[in-house]
Amino acid sequence: MAAHKGRRLRKGAATTAAAALAVAALSASQAPGATGAPEPLQTSAGHSTPVPEVSADGNATGNSPYYTDLPPLHSPLPSPSSTIGTPVSRGEGEAGIPATVLDAYQKAETELRAAKPGCNLPWQLLAAIGKVESGQARGGRVTADGTTISPIIGPQLDGNGFALIKDTDHGAYDGNSSYDQAIGPMQFIPSTWAWAGRDGNGDGKADPNNVYDAALAAGHYLCRNGWDLSTERDLHRAILSYNNSTDYLNLVLSWVDYYRKGTHSVPDGSGRVPGHRSDDGLPRTSMPATPGAAEPKPSKPARPSKPSKPASPPKGSPGPHPGTPGSPSPEPTPPAGTPTPSDTVDHLVSADLDGTQLTATAGDAFERRIGARAVTKDGKSVAKVRVRFTISGDTDATFTGGERVATIATDAKGVALAPQLLAGEKAGTFKVTSVVVGHTAKGVGYTATVTPRPADKLVRTSDTALTCAPGGEFAEQVQVKATYKGAPAAKVGATATLIKSAADPTANIVGPYFKDTNGRPVRTLTGLTTDADGVVTLPKLYADLFSGTYLLRVTTPGGGSVTVELKVSATASASASPSPSASASPSPSASPSPSAGS
């Protein structure tokens, strides 16, 4: 990805000028003071507005071409009883969004509100990007589950008028084994989809050609880095990370404002497909056309005009400080062919002197931070290199913010520190790998282990004797409480076993038993978990036809253990009639459930 850092799509000056004028006109015609017009989410980023610096590394689309059609100058007019963001019964045709596509955007917003409430993602932002990237999936040509009827694939990114991104998916998504191409209704490049992809429609797979999957992935992509999209700075940074162009930023912001003033759903396949793209006049590679939709003809490039002189900031106003977030980079773009910092990296080494093994208890944060240092062949540190950290394995551990992938630039000492690693509830071992983005160099990996929540003491919550007649069921369920250092131990795993004796903790083959989901007897239960008060209630216990005194032992990680006595006697008062399955002695070879041992 480093090969296309800072690259911009070339456009005719006429297109840029027209876009600027239209944005200005749009802003004037949709002023906040107009009757029925809601407060705009943000303002456009003009030539005098500092644009946050965004590395092309995290670019979702590889700066692929996009549709440049602006919203109508007249906003859609909501009915008097409607509220902002709700469907309206009337409005211009451009305000109509195909029903399935609209549902995908709104569903993604709902999921992000729960998963990342601090992001404040509006679905109108997804709709604006979907409009600009694919014309709302080519006017809503999708199946009932949200999959595009025909693939939406951008031109190959071969450096011929576009960024140069060589193949990363072996053609699995775009059918091109030489260069990458943007794919799907939200136009992700394969290398970005590989870590950003999500399953939005619950079919068990992440498909960039499905609008539910793509919309949810775009939402998570825009909400990464802890960005709050209700602030102008973070909103602009997020949009620019999707396609690094001020023209693109202004265009998306215009559509966000337009959709916030009122939208309505239209039948799938009946939406309008834009007619102009940012690569009109550039060499074109084939983009599969949607059946029935005409591919826009490229317009002739206009004669370049003289660049306008950027506006000077008012006297006395503080200018952007180099190196601060949101300020333009003070460094000029290096000439083509000049090695980037990433090109000089030979390998990564761990930035932690304590090694690459990490341990944390379930639910806790790992105390040590994962870090990688970029070095040259002779061991010199390299600054300003993008390093991608990825969590892999059967784990629910994440970085701060809920992501499994984080991309961080190395500092002056060549060190990139990953966000804090948070252990989930699933115990076990997983990997965290680090690689240099856009450059082949040996990375460094970490092994992280999550240990179960501990409990050092278990006690039964009742002292009632547990007795049962042969073939009956025990009247009271066993309940125990776990504590750790005197405090209730919540979410602690527990194992219950009907043991042979105090000296032999192996599972018995006769005597009381639990039942699995099929009603078969089992004498070991795993997967039990204490509640918020540290309490766990065991399932009902049943007796076979053998009288005697038996032992039930419950244990937890951390050393907690309690042994409960169970008596089966013909003289005992059975609390319930013998169960049908207890009319005969259970077979010792009965198969256990997946979470229980016989």
Coordinates of C-alpha atoms in Angstrom, one line a residue:
M1 CA 0.0 0.0 0.0
A2 CA 3.0 2.3 0.6
A3 CA 3.5 2.4 -3.2
H4 CA 0.5 4.6 -3.6
K5 CA 0.8 6.8 -0.6
G6 CA -0.3 10.3 -1.3
R7 CA -1.4 9.5 -4.8
R8 CA -4.5 11.3 -6.0
L9 CA -6.8 10.5 -8.9
R10 CA -6.2 12.9 -11.8
K11 CA -9.2 14.9 -12.8
G12 CA -9.9 17.6 -15.3
A13 CA -9.9 21.1 -14.0
A14 CA -13.4 21.6 -15.2
T15 CA -14.7 18.8 -13.1
T16 CA -13.0 20.1 -10.0
A17 CA -14.2 23.6 -10.5
A18 CA -17.7 22.5 -11.2
A19 CA -17.7 20.4 -8.1
A20 CA -16.5 23.3 -6.0
L21 CA -19.2 25.7 -7.4
A22 CA -21.9 23.1 -6.9
V23 CA -20.9 22.5 -3.3
A24 CA -21.0 26.2 -2.6
A25 CA -24.4 26.5 -4.3
L26 CA -25.6 23.5 -2.4
S27 CA -24.5 25.0 1.0
A28 CA -26.2 28.2 0.2
S29 CA -29.5 26.6 -0.9
Q30 CA -29.6 24.3 2.2
A31 CA -28.8 26.8 4.9
P32 CA -29.6 25.8 8.4
G33 CA -32.0 28.7 8.8
A34 CA -34.3 27.4 6.0
T35 CA -37.7 26.2 7.0
G36 CA -37.7 22.5 7.7
A37 CA -33.9 22.2 7.1
P38 CA -32.0 20.4 9.9
E39 CA -28.7 21.6 11.2
P40 CA -26.0 20.2 8.9
L41 CA -23.7 17.5 10.3
Q42 CA -20.6 19.4 9.2
T43 CA -19.2 21.9 6.8
S44 CA -17.4 21.3 3.6
A45 CA -13.6 21.3 3.6
G46 CA -12.5 24.2 1.4
H47 CA -9.0 25.1 0.2
S48 CA -8.3 27.1 3.3
T49 CA -9.4 24.4 5.7
P50 CA -6.6 22.2 7.0
V51 CA -7.3 18.6 5.9
P52 CA -6.2 15.9 8.4
E53 CA -3.3 13.9 7.2
V54 CA -4.4 10.4 6.4
S55 CA -2.0 7.6 5.3
A56 CA -2.9 5.8 2.2
D57 CA -2.0 2.6 4.1
G58 CA -5.4 2.2 5.7
N59 CA -7.2 3.3 2.5
A60 CA -10.4 1.3 2.0
T61 CA -10.7 1.7 -1.8
G62 CA -7.1 2.2 -2.9
N63 CA -8.2 5.6 -4.1
S64 CA -10.3 3.9 -6.8
P65 CA -12.5 6.0 -9.1
Y66 CA -16.0 7.1 -7.8
Y67 CA -19.1 8.7 -9.0
T68 CA -18.9 12.5 -8.9
D69 CA -22.6 13.4 -9.4
L70 CA -23.6 16.0 -6.8
P71 CA -27.0 16.0 -5.0
P72 CA -29.8 18.2 -6.4
L73 CA -29.6 21.8 -5.3
H74 CA -33.1 21.5 -3.9
S75 CA -33.3 19.3 -0.9
P76 CA -36.0 16.7 -0.5
L77 CA -38.9 18.1 1.4
P78 CA -40.1 16.0 4.3
S79 CA -43.7 15.9 5.3
P80 CA -44.6 18.2 8.3
S81 CA -45.0 15.3 10.7
S82 CA -41.7 13.6 9.8
T83 CA -38.5 13.8 11.7
I84 CA -34.9 14.0 10.5
G85 CA -33.7 10.7 9.1
T86 CA -37.2 9.1 8.8
P87 CA -38.6 8.0 5.4
V88 CA -40.7 10.6 3.7
S89 CA -43.5 10.3 1.2
R90 CA -42.2 12.9 -1.2
G91 CA -39.0 14.3 -2.5
E92 CA -36.7 14.4 -5.5
G93 CA -35.8 11.1 -7.1
E94 CA -32.2 11.2 -5.8
A95 CA -33.5 11.0 -2.2
G96 CA -34.9 7.5 -2.9
I97 CA -32.6 4.7 -1.7
P98 CA -33.4 1.1 -2.7
A99 CA -35.2 -0.7 0.1
T100 CA -32.7 -3.5 0.8
V101 CA -29.7 -1.1 0.5
L102 CA -31.3 1.3 2.9
D103 CA -32.1 -1.5 5.3
A104 CA -28.4 -2.6 5.2
Y105 CA -27.2 1.0 6.1
Q106 CA -29.7 1.3 9.0
K107 CA -29.0 -2.1 10.3
A108 CA -25.3 -1.4 10.3
E109 CA -25.9 1.9 12.2
T110 CA -27.9 0.0 14.9
E111 CA -25.2 -2.6 15.3
L112 CA -22.4 0.0 15.6
R113 CA -24.5 2.0 18.1
A114 CA -24.3 -1.1 20.4
A115 CA -20.7 -2.3 19.5
K116 CA -19.1 1.2 19.4
P117 CA -21.4 3.8 20.9
G118 CA -18.7 6.4 21.1
C119 CA -18.3 6.4 17.3
N120 CA -21.8 8.0 16.7
L121 CA -22.0 6.6 13.2
P122 CA -25.0 7.9 11.2
W123 CA -26.4 5.6 8.6
Q124 CA -26.6 8.7 6.3
L125 CA -22.8 8.5 6.1
L126 CA -22.9 5.0 4.9
A127 CA -25.6 6.0 2.3
A128 CA -23.4 8.9 1.1
I129 CA -20.4 6.6 0.6
G130 CA -22.5 3.9 -1.0
K131 CA -23.9 6.6 -3.4
V132 CA -20.5 7.8 -4.4
E133 CA -18.8 4.4 -4.6
S134 CA -21.4 2.4 -6.4
G135 CA -24.6 4.4 -7.0
Q136 CA -26.3 2.5 -4.1
A137 CA -25.3 -0.9 -5.6
R138 CA -26.1 0.2 -9.1
G139 CA -29.5 1.4 -8.2
G140 CA -30.2 -1.4 -5.8
R141 CA -29.6 -4.4 -8.1
V142 CA -29.4 -6.9 -5.3
T143 CA -31.0 -10.1 -4.3
A144 CA -33.3 -10.5 -1.2
D145 CA -30.3 -11.3 1.0
G146 CA -28.4 -8.2 -0.2
T147 CA -26.0 -9.8 -2.7
T148 CA -25.4 -7.8 -5.9
I149 CA -26.9 -9.4 -8.9
S150 CA -23.7 -8.9 -10.8
P151 CA -20.3 -8.1 -9.4
I152 CA -19.3 -4.4 -9.0
I153 CA -15.6 -4.3 -9.7
G154 CA -13.4 -1.2 -10.2
P155 CA -10.5 -0.9 -12.7
Q156 CA -7.3 -2.7 -12.0
L157 CA -5.0 -0.6 -9.8
D158 CA -1.9 -0.9 -12.1
G159 CA -0.5 2.6 -11.7
N160 CA -2.0 3.7 -15.1
G161 CA -3.9 6.7 -13.9
F162 CA -4.6 5.0 -10.6
A163 CA -2.6 3.7 -7.6
L164 CA -0.3 0.8 -8.1
I165 CA -1.5 -2.1 -5.9
K166 CA -0.3 -5.6 -6.9
D167 CA -2.5 -8.6 -6.3
T168 CA -3.1 -9.6 -2.7
D169 CA -5.9 -12.1 -2.9
H170 CA -4.7 -14.3 -5.8
G171 CA -7.8 -13.1 -7.7
A172 CA -10.2 -14.7 -5.2
Y173 CA -12.4 -11.6 -5.0
D174 CA -11.7 -9.5 -8.1
G175 CA -10.7 -12.3 -10.6
N176 CA -7.3 -10.5 -11.2
S177 CA -4.1 -12.3 -10.1
S178 CA -1.9 -9.4 -11.2
Y179 CA -3.4 -6.3 -9.6
D180 CA -6.0 -5.6 -7.0
Q181 CA -9.4 -4.1 -7.9
A182 CA -12.0 -2.5 -5.7
I183 CA -15.0 -4.8 -5.1
G184 CA -18.6 -4.7 -4.1
P185 CA -21.1 -1.9 -3.3
M186 CA -18.7 -0.2 -0.9
Q187 CA -15.7 -0.8 -3.1
F188 CA -13.2 -2.3 -0.7
I189 CA -9.8 -3.4 -2.1
P190 CA -9.1 -7.1 -1.2
S191 CA -6.2 -6.3 1.2
T192 CA -8.5 -4.1 3.3
W193 CA -11.4 -6.5 3.1
A194 CA -9.2 -9.3 4.4
W195 CA -9.2 -7.6 7.9
A196 CA -12.2 -5.3 7.7
G197 CA -14.8 -7.7 6.3
R198 CA -17.9 -8.5 8.4
D199 CA -20.9 -10.8 8.3
G200 CA -23.8 -8.4 8.3
N201 CA -26.6 -10.7 7.2
G202 CA -25.9 -13.6 9.5
D203 CA -25.2 -16.2 6.8
G204 CA -21.8 -17.1 8.4
K205 CA -19.6 -15.5 5.8
A206 CA -18.2 -12.1 5.0
D207 CA -18.9 -11.3 1.4
P208 CA -17.8 -7.9 -0.1
N209 CA -20.5 -8.3 -2.8
N210 CA -23.2 -8.4 -0.1
V211 CA -24.5 -4.9 0.9
Y212 CA -25.3 -6.0 4.5
D213 CA -21.7 -7.3 4.9
A214 CA -20.2 -4.4 3.1
A215 CA -22.2 -1.7 5.0
L216 CA -21.3 -3.3 8.4
A217 CA -17.6 -3.5 7.3
A218 CA -17.6 0.1 6.2
G219 CA -19.2 1.1 9.5
H220 CA -16.5 -0.7 11.5
Y221 CA -13.8 0.7 9.2
L222 CA -15.0 4.3 9.7
C223 CA -15.3 3.8 13.5
R224 CA -11.7 2.5 14.0
N225 CA -9.0 4.4 15.8
G226 CA -11.5 5.5 18.4
W227 CA -12.9 8.1 16.1
D228 CA -16.0 10.0 17.1
L229 CA -17.9 10.8 13.9
S230 CA -20.0 13.5 15.6
T231 CA -16.9 15.7 15.6
E232 CA -15.9 17.4 12.4
R233 CA -12.2 16.5 12.7
D234 CA -12.8 12.7 13.1
L235 CA -15.5 12.7 10.5
H236 CA -13.2 14.2 8.0
R237 CA -10.4 11.8 8.9
A238 CA -12.6 8.8 8.5
I239 CA -13.9 9.9 5.1
L240 CA -10.4 10.7 3.9
S241 CA -9.2 7.3 5.0
Y242 CA -11.8 5.8 2.7
N243 CA -10.6 7.7 -0.4
N244 CA -7.8 10.3 0.2
S245 CA -9.0 13.3 -1.8
T246 CA -10.5 16.6 -0.7
D247 CA -12.9 16.5 -3.6
Y248 CA -14.1 13.1 -2.4
L249 CA -14.5 14.5 1.1
N250 CA -16.6 17.4 0.0
L251 CA -18.7 15.2 -2.2
V252 CA -19.5 12.7 0.5
L253 CA -20.3 15.5 3.0
S254 CA -22.7 17.0 0.5
W255 CA -24.6 13.7 0.2
V256 CA -24.6 13.2 4.0
D257 CA -26.3 16.6 4.4
Y258 CA -28.7 15.8 1.6
Y259 CA -29.8 12.5 3.0
R260 CA -30.2 14.0 6.5
K261 CA -32.8 16.3 5.2
G262 CA -35.1 13.4 4.2
T263 CA -35.1 10.1 2.4
H264 CA -37.5 7.4 1.3
S265 CA -37.1 3.9 0.1
V266 CA -37.7 2.8 -3.4
P267 CA -38.1 -0.7 -4.8
D268 CA -34.8 -2.6 -5.4
G269 CA -33.5 -2.1 -8.9
S270 CA -35.3 1.2 -9.4
G271 CA -32.7 3.6 -8.0
R272 CA -30.8 6.1 -10.2
V273 CA -27.3 5.2 -11.3
P274 CA -25.0 8.3 -11.4
G275 CA -23.6 9.3 -14.8
H276 CA -20.2 10.7 -14.1
R277 CA -17.1 9.2 -12.6
S278 CA -13.8 10.7 -11.3
D279 CA -11.8 8.8 -13.9
D280 CA -13.6 10.2 -17.0
G281 CA -11.0 11.0 -19.5
L282 CA -8.4 8.6 -18.0
P283 CA -7.4 5.2 -19.4
R284 CA -10.2 2.8 -18.4
T285 CA -10.1 -0.9 -17.7
S286 CA -13.4 -2.8 -18.0
M287 CA -15.8 -2.7 -15.1
P288 CA -18.6 -5.3 -15.5
A289 CA -21.7 -3.5 -16.4
T290 CA -25.0 -4.1 -14.6
P291 CA -27.5 -5.6 -17.0
G292 CA -29.7 -2.9 -18.3
A293 CA -27.5 -0.1 -17.0
A294 CA -25.5 1.9 -19.5
E295 CA -21.9 2.6 -18.6
P296 CA -21.2 6.3 -18.6
K297 CA -19.1 7.6 -21.5
P298 CA -15.8 9.3 -20.6
S299 CA -15.8 13.0 -21.2
K300 CA -13.0 14.9 -22.8
P301 CA -10.5 16.2 -20.4
A302 CA -10.6 20.0 -20.0
R303 CA -7.6 22.2 -20.5
P304 CA -5.9 22.5 -17.1
S305 CA -6.3 25.9 -15.5
K306 CA -3.8 27.7 -13.4
P307 CA -3.9 26.6 -9.8
S308 CA -5.5 29.2 -7.5
K309 CA -3.5 30.7 -4.7
P310 CA -4.5 29.2 -1.4
A311 CA -6.1 31.6 1.0
S312 CA -3.9 33.0 3.8
P313 CA -5.0 32.5 7.4
P314 CA -6.1 35.7 9.3
K315 CA -3.3 37.6 11.0
G316 CA -2.8 36.4 14.6
S317 CA -4.6 33.1 14.1
P318 CA -2.5 30.1 15.1
G319 CA -1.6 27.9 12.1
P320 CA -1.5 24.1 12.3
H321 CA 1.5 22.7 14.1
P322 CA 3.5 20.2 12.1
G323 CA 3.1 16.7 13.5
T324 CA -0.2 17.4 15.3
P325 CA -3.3 15.3 14.3
G326 CA -5.4 17.1 11.8
S327 CA -2.6 19.2 10.3
P328 CA -1.2 18.9 6.8
S329 CA 2.2 17.2 6.5
P330 CA 5.0 19.7 6.3
E331 CA 7.1 17.3 4.2
P332 CA 6.8 17.5 0.4
T333 CA 5.8 14.4 -1.5
P334 CA 8.9 12.5 -2.5
P335 CA 9.6 12.1 -6.3
A336 CA 8.5 8.9 -7.9
G337 CA 11.0 6.2 -7.4
T338 CA 12.3 7.6 -4.1
P339 CA 12.4 4.8 -1.5
T340 CA 9.9 5.3 1.3
P341 CA 10.8 4.6 4.9
S342 CA 9.0 1.2 4.6
D343 CA 11.3 0.2 1.7
T344 CA 14.3 0.5 4.0
V345 CA 13.0 -1.9 6.7
D346 CA 14.6 -5.3 6.8
H347 CA 12.7 -6.8 9.6
L348 CA 10.7 -6.1 12.8
V349 CA 11.9 -7.0 16.3
S350 CA 10.0 -7.0 19.6
A351 CA 10.1 -3.6 21.4
D352 CA 9.6 -5.4 24.7
L353 CA 12.7 -6.7 26.5
D354 CA 10.5 -9.1 28.5
G355 CA 10.0 -11.3 25.4
T356 CA 7.0 -12.2 23.3
Q357 CA 4.9 -14.2 25.8
L358 CA 2.0 -12.5 27.5
T359 CA -0.6 -13.6 30.1
A360 CA -3.7 -12.2 31.4
T361 CA -6.8 -13.4 33.4
A362 CA -10.1 -13.6 31.5
G363 CA -11.8 -10.3 31.4
D364 CA -8.7 -8.3 32.3
A365 CA -6.3 -6.2 30.2
F366 CA -2.8 -7.4 29.4
E367 CA -0.4 -5.4 31.5
R368 CA 2.3 -5.4 28.9
R369 CA 1.9 -3.5 25.6
I370 CA 2.7 -5.3 22.4
G371 CA 5.2 -3.3 20.4
A372 CA 7.4 -3.8 17.3
R373 CA 10.5 -1.9 16.2
A374 CA 11.3 -1.4 12.5
V375 CA 15.0 -1.8 11.7
T376 CA 17.3 -1.8 8.7
K377 CA 19.8 -4.6 7.8
D378 CA 22.4 -2.8 9.9
G379 CA 20.1 -2.5 12.9
K380 CA 19.1 1.2 12.5
S381 CA 15.6 2.2 13.6
V382 CA 13.2 3.4 11.0
A383 CA 10.6 6.0 11.8
K384 CA 7.2 6.7 10.0
V385 CA 6.6 3.1 9.0
R386 CA 3.1 1.7 9.2
V387 CA 3.0 -1.6 11.2
R388 CA -0.2 -3.7 11.3
F389 CA -0.9 -5.8 14.3
T390 CA -3.4 -8.7 13.9
I391 CA -5.0 -11.0 16.5
S392 CA -5.6 -14.5 15.2
G393 CA -6.8 -17.7 16.7
D394 CA -9.8 -19.0 18.6
T395 CA -10.2 -16.1 21.0
D396 CA -12.5 -13.2 21.9
A397 CA -9.6 -11.0 22.8
T398 CA -9.5 -7.6 21.2
F399 CA -7.5 -4.4 21.1
T400 CA -9.1 -1.3 22.9
G401 CA -12.1 -0.3 20.8
G402 CA -13.1 -3.9 20.0
E403 CA -11.0 -4.4 16.9
R404 CA -8.8 -7.4 16.1
V405 CA -6.5 -5.3 13.7
A406 CA -4.7 -2.1 14.4
T407 CA -2.3 -0.1 12.2
I408 CA 0.2 2.1 14.0
A409 CA 3.1 4.3 12.6
T410 CA 6.6 3.9 14.2
D411 CA 7.9 6.8 16.2
A412 CA 11.3 8.5 16.1
K413 CA 12.8 5.5 17.7
G414 CA 11.3 3.1 15.2
V415 CA 8.8 1.7 17.7
A416 CA 5.1 1.1 17.0
L417 CA 3.0 0.3 20.1
A418 CA -0.2 -1.6 19.6
P419 CA -3.4 -0.4 21.5
Q420 CA -3.8 -2.2 24.8
L421 CA -4.7 -5.8 24.4
L422 CA -7.9 -6.9 26.3
A423 CA -8.5 -10.5 27.3
G424 CA -12.0 -11.9 26.6
E425 CA -13.8 -14.5 28.6
K426 CA -12.5 -17.4 26.5
A427 CA -9.4 -19.0 28.1
G428 CA -6.7 -20.3 25.8
T429 CA -3.7 -19.2 23.7
F430 CA -3.8 -17.0 20.6
K431 CA -1.3 -15.1 18.4
V432 CA -0.7 -11.5 17.6
T433 CA 1.4 -10.8 14.5
S434 CA 3.0 -7.6 13.3
V435 CA 4.0 -6.8 9.7
V436 CA 5.2 -3.8 7.8
V437 CA 2.3 -2.5 5.6
G438 CA 3.0 -2.4 1.9
H439 CA 6.5 -4.0 2.2
T440 CA 7.7 -7.5 2.5
A441 CA 9.8 -7.8 5.7
K442 CA 10.1 -10.4 8.4
G443 CA 7.6 -9.6 11.1
V444 CA 7.5 -10.4 14.8
G445 CA 4.8 -12.5 16.6
Y446 CA 3.5 -12.6 20.1
T447 CA 1.9 -15.5 22.0
A448 CA -0.8 -14.5 24.4
T449 CA -2.5 -16.7 26.9
V450 CA -5.8 -16.0 28.7
T451 CA -6.1 -17.9 32.0
P452 CA -9.6 -18.7 33.5
R453 CA -11.0 -16.4 36.2
P454 CA -10.0 -18.0 39.5
A455 CA -11.9 -18.8 42.7
D456 CA -10.0 -19.9 45.8
K457 CA -13.0 -20.9 47.9
L458 CA -16.3 -22.7 47.3
V459 CA -19.1 -23.2 49.8
R460 CA -22.5 -24.7 49.5
T461 CA -25.3 -22.1 50.1
S462 CA -27.5 -24.5 52.0
D463 CA -27.0 -27.1 54.8
T464 CA -30.1 -29.1 54.0
A465 CA -29.3 -32.8 53.8
L466 CA -29.6 -34.2 50.3
T467 CA -31.4 -37.6 50.3
C468 CA -33.4 -39.5 47.7
A469 CA -35.1 -42.9 47.3
P470 CA -33.7 -45.3 44.7
G471 CA -35.0 -44.4 41.2
G472 CA -36.1 -40.9 42.4
E473 CA -34.9 -37.4 42.1
F474 CA -33.3 -35.2 44.7
A475 CA -35.7 -32.5 45.9
E476 CA -33.1 -29.7 46.2
Q477 CA -30.6 -28.6 43.5
V478 CA -27.1 -28.1 44.7
Q479 CA -26.0 -24.5 44.8
V480 CA -22.5 -23.2 45.6
K481 CA -20.9 -19.8 45.9
A482 CA -17.3 -19.0 44.7
T483 CA -15.1 -16.3 46.2
Y484 CA -11.6 -15.0 45.4
K485 CA -9.7 -13.4 48.2
G486 CA -13.0 -13.0 50.1
A487 CA -14.9 -11.3 47.2
P488 CA -17.6 -12.9 45.1
A489 CA -16.0 -14.5 42.0
A490 CA -18.2 -13.8 39.0
K491 CA -17.9 -15.6 35.6
V492 CA -15.8 -18.3 37.0
G493 CA -15.9 -21.7 35.3
A494 CA -16.8 -24.7 37.4
T495 CA -16.7 -28.5 37.1
A496 CA -19.1 -30.9 39.0
T497 CA -18.2 -34.6 39.3
L498 CA -19.9 -37.4 41.1
I499 CA -16.6 -39.0 42.4
K500 CA -15.9 -42.5 43.5
S501 CA -14.5 -41.5 46.9
A502 CA -12.7 -38.7 48.8
A503 CA -9.4 -40.3 47.9
D504 CA -10.4 -41.1 44.3
P505 CA -11.7 -38.1 42.4
T506 CA -12.5 -40.0 39.2
A507 CA -16.1 -40.2 38.0
N508 CA -18.3 -42.9 39.5
I509 CA -20.1 -45.4 37.3
V510 CA -23.1 -46.0 39.7
G511 CA -25.1 -43.8 42.0
P512 CA -26.6 -40.3 41.5
Y513 CA -26.3 -38.7 38.1
F514 CA -27.2 -35.7 36.0
K515 CA -29.0 -35.9 32.7
D516 CA -27.8 -34.6 29.3
T517 CA -30.2 -32.9 26.8
N518 CA -31.3 -36.3 25.6
G519 CA -32.1 -37.6 29.1
R520 CA -29.1 -39.8 29.3
P521 CA -27.1 -40.1 32.6
V522 CA -23.8 -38.2 33.0
R523 CA -21.7 -37.9 36.1
T524 CA -19.3 -35.0 35.1
L525 CA -20.5 -31.6 34.1
T526 CA -18.2 -28.9 32.6
G527 CA -18.9 -25.4 31.3
L528 CA -20.7 -24.3 34.4
T529 CA -20.2 -20.6 35.2
T530 CA -20.9 -18.5 38.3
D531 CA -23.2 -15.5 38.0
A532 CA -22.5 -11.9 39.1
D533 CA -22.7 -12.9 42.8
G534 CA -20.4 -15.8 42.3
V535 CA -23.2 -18.4 42.6
V536 CA -23.8 -21.4 40.3
T537 CA -26.8 -23.7 40.6
L538 CA -26.3 -27.2 39.4
P539 CA -28.9 -29.1 37.3
K540 CA -31.2 -31.6 39.0
L541 CA -29.8 -34.8 40.4
Y542 CA -31.4 -38.3 40.0
A543 CA -30.8 -41.6 41.7
D544 CA -30.4 -45.0 40.1
L545 CA -31.4 -48.2 41.9
F546 CA -28.3 -48.5 44.0
S547 CA -28.6 -47.4 47.7
G548 CA -25.6 -45.9 49.5
T549 CA -23.7 -42.7 50.3
Y550 CA -22.2 -40.8 47.4
L551 CA -20.0 -37.7 46.9
L552 CA -20.4 -34.8 44.6
R553 CA -17.3 -32.5 44.1
V554 CA -17.4 -29.0 42.6
T555 CA -14.1 -27.4 41.6
T556 CA -13.0 -24.1 40.0
P557 CA -9.7 -22.7 38.6
G558 CA -7.7 -21.2 41.4
G559 CA -8.1 -24.0 43.9
G560 CA -11.7 -23.6 44.9
S561 CA -13.3 -27.0 45.9
V562 CA -16.3 -28.2 47.8
T563 CA -17.6 -31.8 48.4
V564 CA -21.3 -32.5 49.0
E565 CA -22.7 -35.7 50.5
L566 CA -25.6 -37.4 48.7
K567 CA -27.6 -40.3 50.3
V568 CA -29.7 -42.8 48.4
S569 CA -31.9 -44.9 50.8
A570 CA -35.1 -46.9 50.6
T571 CA -36.2 -45.3 53.8
A572 CA -35.6 -41.8 52.4
S573 CA -38.8 -39.8 51.6
A574 CA -38.6 -39.3 47.8
S575 CA -39.7 -35.8 46.8
A576 CA -41.0 -36.9 43.5
S577 CA -42.1 -40.0 41.7
P578 CA -39.3 -42.0 40.0
S579 CA -38.6 -40.6 36.7
P580 CA -39.3 -42.8 33.6
S581 CA -35.6 -42.9 32.7
A582 CA -34.8 -44.1 36.3
S583 CA -36.9 -47.2 36.2
A584 CA -33.8 -49.2 35.5
S585 CA -30.2 -48.8 36.5
P586 CA -28.4 -46.5 34.0
S587 CA -25.8 -48.1 31.9
P588 CA -22.3 -47.0 32.9
S589 CA -21.3 -46.8 29.3
A590 CA -24.0 -44.3 28.4
S591 CA -22.7 -41.6 26.1
P592 CA -22.3 -38.1 27.7
S593 CA -23.3 -34.8 26.2
P594 CA -20.6 -32.7 24.5
S595 CA -20.2 -30.6 27.7
A596 CA -20.3 -33.5 30.1
G597 CA -18.2 -36.6 30.8
S598 CA -19.7 -39.9 31.9

